[in-house]
PDB file of C-alpha atoms in Angstrom:
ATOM      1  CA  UNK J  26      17.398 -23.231   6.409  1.00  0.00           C
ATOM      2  CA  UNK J  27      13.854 -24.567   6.452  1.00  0.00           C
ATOM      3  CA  UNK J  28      11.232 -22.722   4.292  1.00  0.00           C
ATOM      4  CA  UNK J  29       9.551 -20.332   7.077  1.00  0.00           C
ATOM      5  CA  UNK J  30      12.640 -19.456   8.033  1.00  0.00           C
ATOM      6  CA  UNK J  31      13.918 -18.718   4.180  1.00  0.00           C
ATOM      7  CA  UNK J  32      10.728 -16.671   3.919  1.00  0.00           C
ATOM      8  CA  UNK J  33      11.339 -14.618   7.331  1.00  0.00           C
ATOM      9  CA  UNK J  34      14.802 -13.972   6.202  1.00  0.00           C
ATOM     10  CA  UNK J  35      13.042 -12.774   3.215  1.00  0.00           C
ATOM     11  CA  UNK J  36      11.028 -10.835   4.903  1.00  0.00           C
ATOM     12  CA  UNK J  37      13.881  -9.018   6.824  1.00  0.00           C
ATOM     13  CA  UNK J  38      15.891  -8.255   4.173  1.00  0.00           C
ATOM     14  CA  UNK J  39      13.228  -6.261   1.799  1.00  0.00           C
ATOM     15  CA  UNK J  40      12.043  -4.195   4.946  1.00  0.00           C
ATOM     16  CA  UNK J  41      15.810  -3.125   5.857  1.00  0.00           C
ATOM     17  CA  UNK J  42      16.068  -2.391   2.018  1.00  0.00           C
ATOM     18  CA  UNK J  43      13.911   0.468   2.364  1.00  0.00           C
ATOM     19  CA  UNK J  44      15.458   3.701   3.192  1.00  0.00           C
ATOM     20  CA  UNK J  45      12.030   4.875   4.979  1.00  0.00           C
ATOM     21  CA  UNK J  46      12.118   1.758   7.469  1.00  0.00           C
ATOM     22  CA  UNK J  47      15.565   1.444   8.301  1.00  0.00           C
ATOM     23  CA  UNK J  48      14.695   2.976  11.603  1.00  0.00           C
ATOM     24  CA  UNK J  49      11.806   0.496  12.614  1.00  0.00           C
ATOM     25  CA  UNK J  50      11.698  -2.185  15.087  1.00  0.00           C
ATOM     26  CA  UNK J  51       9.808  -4.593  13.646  1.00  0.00           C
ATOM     27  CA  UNK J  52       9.835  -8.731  13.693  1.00  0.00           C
ATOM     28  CA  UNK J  53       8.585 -10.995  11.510  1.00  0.00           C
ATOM     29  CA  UNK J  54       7.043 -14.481  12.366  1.00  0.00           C
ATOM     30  CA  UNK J  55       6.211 -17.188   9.764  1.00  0.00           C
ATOM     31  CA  UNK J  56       3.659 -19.815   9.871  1.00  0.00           C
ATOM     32  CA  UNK J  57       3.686 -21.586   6.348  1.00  0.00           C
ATOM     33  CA  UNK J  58       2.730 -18.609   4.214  1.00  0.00           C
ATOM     34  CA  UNK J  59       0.920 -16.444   6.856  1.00  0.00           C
ATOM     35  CA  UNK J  60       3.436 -13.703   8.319  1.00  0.00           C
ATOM     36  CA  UNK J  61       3.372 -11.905  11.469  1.00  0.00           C
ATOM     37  CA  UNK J  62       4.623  -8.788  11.692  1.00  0.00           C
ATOM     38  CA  UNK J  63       5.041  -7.158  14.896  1.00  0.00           C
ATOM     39  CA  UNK J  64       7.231  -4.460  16.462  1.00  0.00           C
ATOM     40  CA  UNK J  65       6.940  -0.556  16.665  1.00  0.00           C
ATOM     41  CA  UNK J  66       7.407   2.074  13.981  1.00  0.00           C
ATOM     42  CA  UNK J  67       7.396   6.492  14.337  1.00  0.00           C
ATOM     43  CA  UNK J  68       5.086   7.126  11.924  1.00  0.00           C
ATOM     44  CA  UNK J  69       1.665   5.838  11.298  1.00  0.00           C
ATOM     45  CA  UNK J  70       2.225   5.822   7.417  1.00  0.00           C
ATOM     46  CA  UNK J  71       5.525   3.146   7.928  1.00  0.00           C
ATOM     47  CA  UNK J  72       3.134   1.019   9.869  1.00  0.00           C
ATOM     48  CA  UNK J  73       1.200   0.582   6.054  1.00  0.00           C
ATOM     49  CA  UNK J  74       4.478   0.775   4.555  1.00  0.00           C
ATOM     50  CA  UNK J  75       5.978  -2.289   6.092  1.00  0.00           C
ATOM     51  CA  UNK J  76       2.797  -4.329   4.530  1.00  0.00           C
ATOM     52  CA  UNK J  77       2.749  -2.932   1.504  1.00  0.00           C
ATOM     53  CA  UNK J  78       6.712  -3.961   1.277  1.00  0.00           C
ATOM     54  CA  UNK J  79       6.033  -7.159   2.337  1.00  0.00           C
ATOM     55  CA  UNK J  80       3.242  -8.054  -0.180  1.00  0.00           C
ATOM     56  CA  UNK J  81       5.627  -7.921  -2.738  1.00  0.00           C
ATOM     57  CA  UNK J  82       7.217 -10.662  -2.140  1.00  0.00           C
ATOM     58  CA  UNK J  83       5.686 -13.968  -3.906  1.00  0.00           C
ATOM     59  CA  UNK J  84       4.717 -16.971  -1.349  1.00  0.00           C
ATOM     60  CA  UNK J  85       2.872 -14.685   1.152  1.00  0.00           C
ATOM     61  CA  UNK J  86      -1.176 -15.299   1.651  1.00  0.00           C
ATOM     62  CA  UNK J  87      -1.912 -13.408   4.743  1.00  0.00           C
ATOM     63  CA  UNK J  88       0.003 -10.837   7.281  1.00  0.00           C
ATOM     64  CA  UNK J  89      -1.324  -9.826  10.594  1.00  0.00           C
ATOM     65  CA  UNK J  90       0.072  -6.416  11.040  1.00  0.00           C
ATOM     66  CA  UNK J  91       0.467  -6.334  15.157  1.00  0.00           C
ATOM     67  CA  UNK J  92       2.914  -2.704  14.562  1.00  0.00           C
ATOM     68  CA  UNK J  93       2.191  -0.608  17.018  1.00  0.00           C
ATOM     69  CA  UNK J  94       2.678   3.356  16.722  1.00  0.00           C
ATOM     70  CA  UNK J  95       5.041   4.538  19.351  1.00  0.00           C
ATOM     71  CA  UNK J  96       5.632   8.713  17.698  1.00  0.00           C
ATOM     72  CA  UNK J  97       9.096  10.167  18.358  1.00  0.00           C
ATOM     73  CA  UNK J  98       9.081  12.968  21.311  1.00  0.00           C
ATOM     74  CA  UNK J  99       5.636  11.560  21.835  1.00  0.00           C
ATOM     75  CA  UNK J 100       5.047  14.010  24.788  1.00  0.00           C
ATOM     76  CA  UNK J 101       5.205  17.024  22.486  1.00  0.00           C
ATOM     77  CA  UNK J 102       2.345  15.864  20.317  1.00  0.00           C
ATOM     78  CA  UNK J 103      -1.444  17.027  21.675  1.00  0.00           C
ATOM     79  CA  UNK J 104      -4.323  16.147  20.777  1.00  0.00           C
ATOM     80  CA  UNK J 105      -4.959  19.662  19.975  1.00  0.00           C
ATOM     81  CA  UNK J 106      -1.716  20.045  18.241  1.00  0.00           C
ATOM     82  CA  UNK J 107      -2.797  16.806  16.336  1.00  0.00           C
ATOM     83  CA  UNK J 108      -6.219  18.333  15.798  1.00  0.00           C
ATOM     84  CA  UNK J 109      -4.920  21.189  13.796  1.00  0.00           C
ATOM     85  CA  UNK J 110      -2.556  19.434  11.656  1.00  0.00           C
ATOM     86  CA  UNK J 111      -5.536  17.339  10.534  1.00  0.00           C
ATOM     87  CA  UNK J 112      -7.364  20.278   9.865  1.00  0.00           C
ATOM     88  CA  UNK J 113      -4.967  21.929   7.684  1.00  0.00           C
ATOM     89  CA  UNK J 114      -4.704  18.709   5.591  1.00  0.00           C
ATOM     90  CA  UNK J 115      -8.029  18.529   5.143  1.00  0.00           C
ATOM     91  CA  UNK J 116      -8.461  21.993   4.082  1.00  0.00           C
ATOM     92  CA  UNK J 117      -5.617  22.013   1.587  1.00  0.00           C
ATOM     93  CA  UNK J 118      -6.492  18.450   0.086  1.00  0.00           C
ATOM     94  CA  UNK J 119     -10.357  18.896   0.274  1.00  0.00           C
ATOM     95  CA  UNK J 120     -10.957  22.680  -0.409  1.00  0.00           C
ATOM     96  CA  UNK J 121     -14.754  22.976   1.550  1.00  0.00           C
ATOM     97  CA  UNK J 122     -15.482  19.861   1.322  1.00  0.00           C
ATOM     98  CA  UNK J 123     -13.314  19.040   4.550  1.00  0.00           C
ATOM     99  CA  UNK J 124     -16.210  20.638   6.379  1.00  0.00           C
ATOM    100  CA  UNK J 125     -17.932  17.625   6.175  1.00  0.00           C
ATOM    101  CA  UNK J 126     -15.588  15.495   7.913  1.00  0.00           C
ATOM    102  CA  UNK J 127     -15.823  14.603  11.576  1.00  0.00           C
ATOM    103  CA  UNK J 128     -12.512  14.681  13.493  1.00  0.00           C
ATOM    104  CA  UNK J 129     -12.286  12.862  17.171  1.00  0.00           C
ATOM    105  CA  UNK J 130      -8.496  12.805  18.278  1.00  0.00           C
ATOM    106  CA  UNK J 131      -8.025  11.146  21.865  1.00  0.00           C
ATOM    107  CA  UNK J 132      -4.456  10.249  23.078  1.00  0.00           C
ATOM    108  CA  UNK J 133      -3.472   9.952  19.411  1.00  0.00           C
ATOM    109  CA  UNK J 134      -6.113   8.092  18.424  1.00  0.00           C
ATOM    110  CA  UNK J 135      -7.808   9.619  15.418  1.00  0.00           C
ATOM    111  CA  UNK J 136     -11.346   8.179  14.505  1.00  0.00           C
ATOM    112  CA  UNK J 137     -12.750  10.614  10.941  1.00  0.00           C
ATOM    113  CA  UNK J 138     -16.375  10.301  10.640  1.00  0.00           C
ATOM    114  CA  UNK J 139     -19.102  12.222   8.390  1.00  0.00           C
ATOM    115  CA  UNK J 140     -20.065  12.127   4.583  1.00  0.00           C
ATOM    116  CA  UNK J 141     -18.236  12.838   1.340  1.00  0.00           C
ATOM    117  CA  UNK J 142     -19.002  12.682  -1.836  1.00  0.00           C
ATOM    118  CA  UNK J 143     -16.504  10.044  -3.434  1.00  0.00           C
ATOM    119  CA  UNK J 144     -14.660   7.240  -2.586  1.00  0.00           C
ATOM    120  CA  UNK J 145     -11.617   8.140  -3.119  1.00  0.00           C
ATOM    121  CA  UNK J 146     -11.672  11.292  -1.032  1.00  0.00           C
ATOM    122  CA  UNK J 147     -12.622   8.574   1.999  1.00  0.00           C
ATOM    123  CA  UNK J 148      -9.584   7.037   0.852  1.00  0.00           C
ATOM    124  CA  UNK J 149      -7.560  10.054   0.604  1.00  0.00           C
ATOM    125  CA  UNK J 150      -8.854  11.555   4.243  1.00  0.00           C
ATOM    126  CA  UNK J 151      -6.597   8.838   5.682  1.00  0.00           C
ATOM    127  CA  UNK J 152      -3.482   9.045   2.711  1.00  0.00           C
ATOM    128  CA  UNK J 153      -3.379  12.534   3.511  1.00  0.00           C
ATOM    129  CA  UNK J 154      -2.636  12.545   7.178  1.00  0.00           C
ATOM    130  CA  UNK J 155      -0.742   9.722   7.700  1.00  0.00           C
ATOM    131  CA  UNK J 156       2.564  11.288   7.840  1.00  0.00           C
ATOM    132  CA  UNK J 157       1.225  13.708  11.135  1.00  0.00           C
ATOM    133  CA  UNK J 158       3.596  13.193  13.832  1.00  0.00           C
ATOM    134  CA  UNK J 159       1.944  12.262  16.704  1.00  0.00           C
ATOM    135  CA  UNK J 160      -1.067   9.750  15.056  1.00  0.00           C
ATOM    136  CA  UNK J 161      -1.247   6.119  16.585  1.00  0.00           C
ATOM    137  CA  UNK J 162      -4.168   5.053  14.704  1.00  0.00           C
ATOM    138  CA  UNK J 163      -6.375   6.118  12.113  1.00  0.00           C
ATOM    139  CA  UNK J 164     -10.001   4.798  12.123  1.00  0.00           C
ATOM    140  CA  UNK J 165     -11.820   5.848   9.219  1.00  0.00           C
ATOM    141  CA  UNK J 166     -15.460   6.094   9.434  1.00  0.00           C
ATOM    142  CA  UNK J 167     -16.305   8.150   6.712  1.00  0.00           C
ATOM    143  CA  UNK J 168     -19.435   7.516   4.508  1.00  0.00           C
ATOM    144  CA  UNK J 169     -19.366   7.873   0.950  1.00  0.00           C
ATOM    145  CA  UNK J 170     -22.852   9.580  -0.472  1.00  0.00           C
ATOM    146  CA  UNK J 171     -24.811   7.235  -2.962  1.00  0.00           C
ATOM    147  CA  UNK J 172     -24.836   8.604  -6.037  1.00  0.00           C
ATOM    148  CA  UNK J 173     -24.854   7.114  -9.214  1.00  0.00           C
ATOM    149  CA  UNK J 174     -21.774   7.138 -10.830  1.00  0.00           C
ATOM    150  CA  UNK J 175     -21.163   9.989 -13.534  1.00  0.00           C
ATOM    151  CA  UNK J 176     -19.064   9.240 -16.663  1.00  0.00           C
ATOM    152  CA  UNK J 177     -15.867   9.502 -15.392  1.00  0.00           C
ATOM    153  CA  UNK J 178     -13.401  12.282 -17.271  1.00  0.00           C
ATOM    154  CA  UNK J 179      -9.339  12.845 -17.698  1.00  0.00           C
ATOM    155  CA  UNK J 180      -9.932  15.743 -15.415  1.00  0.00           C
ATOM    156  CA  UNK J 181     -11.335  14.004 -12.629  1.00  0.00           C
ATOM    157  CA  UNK J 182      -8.700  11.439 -12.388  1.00  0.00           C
ATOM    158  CA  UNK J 183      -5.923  13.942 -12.663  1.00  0.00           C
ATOM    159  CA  UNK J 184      -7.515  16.185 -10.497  1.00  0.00           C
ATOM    160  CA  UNK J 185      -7.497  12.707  -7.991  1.00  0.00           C
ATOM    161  CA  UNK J 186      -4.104  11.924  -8.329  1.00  0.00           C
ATOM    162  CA  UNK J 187      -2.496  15.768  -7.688  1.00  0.00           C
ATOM    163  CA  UNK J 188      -4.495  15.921  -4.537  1.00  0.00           C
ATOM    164  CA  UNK J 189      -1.972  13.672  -3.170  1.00  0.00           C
ATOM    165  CA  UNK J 190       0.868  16.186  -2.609  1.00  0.00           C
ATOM    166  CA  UNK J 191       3.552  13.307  -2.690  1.00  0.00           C
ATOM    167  CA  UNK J 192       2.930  13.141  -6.025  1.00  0.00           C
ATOM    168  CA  UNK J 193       4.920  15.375  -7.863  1.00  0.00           C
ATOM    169  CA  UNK J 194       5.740  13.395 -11.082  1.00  0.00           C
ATOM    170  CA  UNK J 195       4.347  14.526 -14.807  1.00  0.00           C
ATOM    171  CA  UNK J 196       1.303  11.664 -15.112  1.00  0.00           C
ATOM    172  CA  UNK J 197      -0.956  11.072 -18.314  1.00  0.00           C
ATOM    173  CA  UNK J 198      -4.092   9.567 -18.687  1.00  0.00           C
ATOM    174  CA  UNK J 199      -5.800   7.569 -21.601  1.00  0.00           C
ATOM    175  CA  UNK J 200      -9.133   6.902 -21.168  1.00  0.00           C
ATOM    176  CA  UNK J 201     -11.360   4.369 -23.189  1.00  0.00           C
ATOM    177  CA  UNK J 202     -14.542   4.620 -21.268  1.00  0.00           C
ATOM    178  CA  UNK J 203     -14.238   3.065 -18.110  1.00  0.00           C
ATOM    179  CA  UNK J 204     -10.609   1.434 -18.610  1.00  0.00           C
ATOM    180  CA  UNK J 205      -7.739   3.920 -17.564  1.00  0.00           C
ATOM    181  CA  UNK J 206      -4.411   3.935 -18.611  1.00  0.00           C
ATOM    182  CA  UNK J 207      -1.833   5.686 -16.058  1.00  0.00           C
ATOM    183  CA  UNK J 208       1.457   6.309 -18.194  1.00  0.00           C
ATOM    184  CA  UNK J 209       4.482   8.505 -16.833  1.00  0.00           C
ATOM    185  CA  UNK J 210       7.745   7.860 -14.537  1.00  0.00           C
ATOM    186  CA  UNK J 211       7.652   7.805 -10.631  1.00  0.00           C
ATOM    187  CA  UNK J 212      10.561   7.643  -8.322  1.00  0.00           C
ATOM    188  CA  UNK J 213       9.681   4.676  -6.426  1.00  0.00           C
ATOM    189  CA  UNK J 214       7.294   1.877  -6.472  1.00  0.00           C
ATOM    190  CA  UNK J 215       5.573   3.037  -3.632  1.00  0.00           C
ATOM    191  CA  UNK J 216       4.199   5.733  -5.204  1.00  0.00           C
ATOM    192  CA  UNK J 217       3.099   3.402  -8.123  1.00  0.00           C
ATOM    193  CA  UNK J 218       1.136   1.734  -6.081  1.00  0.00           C
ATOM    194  CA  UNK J 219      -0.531   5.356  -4.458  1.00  0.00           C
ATOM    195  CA  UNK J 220      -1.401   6.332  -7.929  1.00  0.00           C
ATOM    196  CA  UNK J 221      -3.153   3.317  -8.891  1.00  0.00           C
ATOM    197  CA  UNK J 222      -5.104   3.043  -5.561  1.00  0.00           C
ATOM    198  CA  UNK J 223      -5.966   6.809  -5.971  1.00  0.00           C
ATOM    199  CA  UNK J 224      -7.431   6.378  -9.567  1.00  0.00           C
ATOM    200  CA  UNK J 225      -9.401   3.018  -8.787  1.00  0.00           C
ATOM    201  CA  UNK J 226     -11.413   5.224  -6.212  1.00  0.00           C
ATOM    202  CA  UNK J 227     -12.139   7.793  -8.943  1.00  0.00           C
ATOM    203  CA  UNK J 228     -16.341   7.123  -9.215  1.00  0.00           C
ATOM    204  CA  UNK J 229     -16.831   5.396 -12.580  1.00  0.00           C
ATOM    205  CA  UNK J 230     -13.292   3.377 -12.878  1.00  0.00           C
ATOM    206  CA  UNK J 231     -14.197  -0.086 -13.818  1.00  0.00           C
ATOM    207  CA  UNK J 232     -10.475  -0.896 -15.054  1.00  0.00           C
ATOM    208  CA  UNK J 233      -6.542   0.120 -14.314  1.00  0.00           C
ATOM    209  CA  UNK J 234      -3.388  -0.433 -16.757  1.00  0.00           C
ATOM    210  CA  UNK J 235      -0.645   0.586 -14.328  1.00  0.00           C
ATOM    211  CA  UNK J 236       2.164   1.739 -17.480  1.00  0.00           C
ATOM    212  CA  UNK J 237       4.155   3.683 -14.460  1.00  0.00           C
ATOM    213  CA  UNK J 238       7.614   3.830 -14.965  1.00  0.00           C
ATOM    214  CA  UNK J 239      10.023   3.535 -11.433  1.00  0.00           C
ATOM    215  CA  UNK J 240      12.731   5.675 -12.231  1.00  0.00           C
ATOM    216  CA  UNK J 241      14.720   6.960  -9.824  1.00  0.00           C
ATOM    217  CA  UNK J 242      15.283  10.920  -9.409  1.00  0.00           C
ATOM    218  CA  UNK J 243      19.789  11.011 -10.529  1.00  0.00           C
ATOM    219  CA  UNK J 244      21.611  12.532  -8.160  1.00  0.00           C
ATOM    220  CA  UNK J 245      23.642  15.587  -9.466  1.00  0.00           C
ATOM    221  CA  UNK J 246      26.890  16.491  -8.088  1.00  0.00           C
ATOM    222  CA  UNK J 247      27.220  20.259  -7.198  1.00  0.00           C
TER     223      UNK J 247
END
């Protein structure tokens, strides 16, 4: 076994591994250390989760993510149907702010436009609905306003990182200035990696120490 083809086996093996992507239908091409990744997932979110998966493995430089979203029952899914999902996500995650996003939704194809306030909420517009049935693609053209950066506060980050309503977990923050420390458990690395991503768009984050503990949630027997 050459070393592309160690690398694609690899590959295969950590994206089976995960319960969430057992269903996808996705290849994997190698070209020294640049991987192609093609195929078709349900779910825009997997499409993101299949990188993410990959990228931890060591020996990888580049992907080209060629996954295509082909949603389950995809004939049941309207625009308009698609439309209102969005809309309730937005509301609950952005409170009145979500009036300031622009929503286009054609065939699927979701393009979010207008102005918020933070980066992180541009981050978070596209977090938050990625799990809609239906979505094929998510083009996020959301400004951010420029403001100068306030001192940023415990509250603010917290506030950042239970917006995200997979997060569920008991998460503390130590703050020295501009340097954040993220301590607490999480069940899976996945949602390590949200957290930290969520708190380095906080306004006024310079610097992350990801202490996150992956535990996973015991089973009890009834």
């Amino acid at each position: 076994m050459n070393s592309d083809e160690s690398l694609q086996f690899k590959v295969t093996q950590q994206i089976a591994a995960d319960p969430l992507l057992r269903n996808a239908h996705v290849s994997v091409q190698t070209r020294g250390h640049e991987l192609v990744v093609s195929g078709s997932v349900d779910l825009y979110f997997k499409k993101a989760l299949v990188c993410a998966t990959i990228r931890k493995l060591s020996g990888i430089k580049s992907i080209d993510d060629q996954i295509v979203v082909e949603p389950a029952n995809d004939s049941q899914h309207t625009d308009s149907q698609i439309s209102q999902a969005i809309a309730e996500k937005f509301e609950k995650n952005f409170g009145s702010s979500h009036k300031h996003i622009e929503v286009a939704v054609n065939e699927g194809y979701v393009i979010l436009g207008g102005t918020l306030k933070w980066k992180y909420q541009k981050l978070l517009a596209t977090d938050c609905i990625a799990y809609i049935d239906g979505i094929r693609s998510i083009q996020n053209n959301i400004s951010t306003a420029t403001e100068p950066e306030p001192s940023v506060t415990e509250k603010d980050i917290l506030a950042a990182i239970y917006s995200e309503e997979l997060i569920q977990s008991n998460i503390n923050i130590s703050l020295d200035l501009h340097t954040v420390a993220i301590l607490g458990n999480v069940p899976t690395l996945f949602q390590k990696k949200l957290v930290e991503k969520i708190v380095r768009g906080v306004p006024g984050v310079k610097e992350i120490d990801n202490r996150l503990q992956v535990v996973k949630n015991k089973k009890t027997n009834s």
